[in-house]
Amino acid sequence: MKVLKFGGSSVASAENIKKVVDVIRKIEGEAIVVLSAMQGTTDKLIDAGRMAERGDEGYKQKLDGIRGLHMRTVTELFPSQSIAPIQMAIEEDLRELERIVQGVSLVGECSLRTLDNILSFGELLSSSLVSMYLNAVGVETGSLDSRCLIRTDSNFGSASVDFKETNSFIEQYFIKSDFGGRKSKLTVVPGFIASDTSGHTTTLGRGGSDYTAAIFAAALDADVLEIWTDVSGMMTADPRFVRNVREIPRITYREAMELSHFGAKVIYPPTIQPVMAKRIPVCVKNTFSPDDFGTLIEAETSDAKMIRGITSIDKIAVLNLEGSGMVGVPGFSKRLFDALSRSQINVILITQSSSEHSICVAIEEKANDRAKAAVDREFEYEIAVGKIDPLRVETGLSILALVGDRMRFHTGVSGRMFSTLGHNGVNIRAIAQGSSERNISAIIESADVRKAVNTLHEEFFSDGNKQINIFVAGVGTVGSRLLGQIEQQFQHVSDELRLNLRVVGVATSKKAAFADEGVELGTIKDVIAEAEASDIAAFTDSIIERNLRNSIFVDVTASPDVVETYPKLLQRSVSVIACNKIAASSELKKYQALKDLAREFNSNFLFETNVGAGLPVIKTLEDLIRSGDKVNRIEAVLSGTLNFVFNSYDGTRSFSDVVRQAQQEGYTEPDPRLDLSGTDVARKILILAREAGYAIEMADITNVAFLPESCLAGTVEDFYAEMTRQEPHFRKLLDDATAQGLKLKYIASLDAGKASVGLQSIGPDHNFANLSGKDNAVLFYTNRYADQPLVIKGAGAGADVTAAGVFADIIRAAR
Ligand code: ADP
Ligand code: ASP
Ligand code: MG
């Protein structure tokens, strides 16, 4: 004997019912087939009852919907010549249903008992439809109203089964009386419904058809219980939330119960109890892909896994009972739970601090008003005398749970769970771990659930590849090269570093485009052209709203407005990669605040390209400091532009022409005066000094300017014109140096905490004498590198190397 249950989606349409019949045809031997209502019907019935009760005529529309669905299915299933009696049978049920709901609307009252009566029509209709169809296509079938055999108490809406009576009725019917004297080996029964001792219809709770099937299976010692649904078994997470879920081929009863209790809908948790007691295996199978293995639920599995799955329940409220009067006084928790139990409120999770100063209980959100009233009433006296505070209720929460029998054999699982969540800015309100260590649960904000489930799934189940969600502000020269590199390196990074880089958003100063599946990088110009108008504040708000795991924001602009958004991003654990130098070179207070935020919220604030473009200057400095070294002096050529300009300016071309070439080659800042005035170099040495541990401000840096003041006024074009006029000034600088056999270099230095920048004439044996083109060089004199400095040298400007540096920061943050 086997018992099969088909869920609402399996019987949702004529087409689906045909699939169900294909499965049923293949059954060998005796079987009971339990059916759910057609998908959506139970919800519509609840709505109809509640609407009728409050006099809302909309109930008629709900009933019409139910009628339409069933009648349409009849026409699609049966040939026209034999349809009349079928339609009549269905019509009879529909009329009866309409009569009851009409009655509710007349008296304006719908008790839970009446509601159960209304709900029963969902399963009654679907089971009579399917059994008539089975008979019509030649599959001989008996049918039976499960209300005759399943006996419950009168707790309408979620009745408790009287197993003694029920089991004996079922045995009586199927065994003792030889299948009720019927000929067929197949019996179709409606799920979900039962009756109490007075013969009133009851229901077993939402999703209860699974339970009906388990009750039959256990009573008859079935060989197997098959739950046929719309997915190929239980998965490592809800497939509607997580893309790369895995099927779970084998799982224990206890694990399946924990998973479903904590939200995985596939199987209704009470279902497990009766079949587990009799060790009847349960198979979860897919009606739409019947050859898939599905999931086998059994007592022990050979297929031991540390973590089985990740699941969540929404619409949770947390009750916090707090007060100094509770400490050391026995009986408080008993009274709390008694009060909740008297109000029929189900407790899902409990935590208590060891100081006994507070108890925290999770319940369904819909019961929170009742809970507050009940608990405040219970502790009325203690609240009045100030021993405890009135109950504090928080809503908008969810429970997230990691489930697995073998977790208890592994240490560090909860550490891994919480650090993964922490890195993604998921705020944890409460934690509970059962002493069975079969599940670890955390209460988090509902808005974070999707991100949390995905992050944990990636951590515990992915084949190693981590999804990185990137947002790029600025698609100028460096920005577009960066996007090009991300596209080019995608496969390599995925294969070698196990990171899937996905650019989810790009923005210019006026527009922004998002694509959750990843922006088309190959056609980025078109993407931007078609993007919607947006400013940077809206762009970053949207990043926060999306709340994606492993989010990285990349600033490849030179805009102060973008910098203003860093704090809110870092606070939400979105890492910030700044090519933009404004933040790191702003007031010390701001720079420190950003670094502190990154530390506090487990995000990264990286700006390697602020100094020496792609050269690993800041990272090296950081490594020195971290390993206990002390930086005493820095000498550096930090402007690729100025190095290029003074290397190329030999008197054959005007200074202005040389600067223009530097700009055209993409070495300069968007406004080349930032380079020429020494401001850019000053910013860089400021950043190095700070990273080396010196608390200095821009104003503390001595800047020996070589550019005449007059060049700084007006537009960039005015600047070029003025430089042309000032050619004799530049020529004199060059000639004076050449006359002494020296070369011009723009040098930054830090010595004993004092920083300066300026043009110097250096001799042929100076460390920087042979620095060519747009190269940068940094010399670190430290305790460890006292006589011979640690030298970092190489191309220090240019879009490609800068983009590569940003790319390296992205990888660093991602890992
Ligand atoms: P039925 O109508 O057949 O009773 P349900 O809707 O009750 O089906 O349950 C099946 C659904 O459960 C799937 O469609 C899936 O979206 C959802 N689900 C949630 N968590 C899980 C999980 N861990 N594994 C598989 N399915 C899950
Ligand atoms: N039809 C009921 C419900 O939707 C029972 C079930 O489908 O299992 O809850
Ligand atoms: Mg279900």
Short mmCIF file of C-alpha atoms and ligand atoms in Angstrom, two decimals, residues 5-8 35-43 46 119 122-123 191-192 205-211 268, ligand 2:
data_model
loop_
_atom_site.label_atom_id
_atom_site.label_comp_id
_atom_site.label_asym_id
_atom_site.label_seq_id
_atom_site.Cartn_x
_atom_site.Cartn_y
_atom_site.Cartn_z
CA LYS A 5 -0.54 13.35 -2.05
CA PHE A 6 -0.79 15.90 -4.84
CA GLY A 7 -0.51 19.56 -3.85
CA GLY A 8 -2.47 22.57 -5.07
CA LEU A 35 -5.67 15.78 -3.11
CA SER A 36 -5.31 19.44 -2.23
CA ALA A 37 -7.64 22.13 -3.46
CA MET A 38 -6.79 23.64 -6.85
CA GLN A 39 -4.06 26.23 -6.32
CA GLY A 40 -5.33 29.54 -4.93
CA THR A 41 -8.76 28.15 -4.04
CA THR A 42 -8.28 28.00 -0.27
CA ASP A 43 -7.07 31.61 -0.23
CA ILE A 46 -10.99 32.52 3.09
CA LEU A 119 -12.88 25.84 3.17
CA GLY A 122 -11.77 23.46 -2.08
CA GLU A 123 -10.67 19.87 -1.44
CA GLY A 191 -6.90 16.34 2.00
CA PHE A 192 -7.03 18.96 4.75
CA GLY A 205 -4.25 23.86 9.36
CA ARG A 206 -2.90 25.50 6.21
CA GLY A 207 -0.94 23.06 4.12
CA GLY A 208 -2.73 20.26 5.97
CA SER A 209 -3.30 17.92 3.02
CA ASP A 210 0.21 16.59 3.61
CA TYR A 211 -0.94 15.72 7.11
CA TYR A 268 3.76 20.60 6.42
N1 ASP B 2 -5.76 23.65 0.56
C1 ASP B 2 -5.16 23.77 1.85
C2 ASP B 2 -4.26 24.99 1.90
O1 ASP B 2 -4.13 25.66 0.88
C3 ASP B 2 -4.41 22.54 2.26
C4 ASP B 2 -3.27 22.12 1.35
O2 ASP B 2 -3.21 22.52 0.21
O3 ASP B 2 -2.43 21.37 1.84
O4 ASP B 2 -3.74 25.28 2.91
#
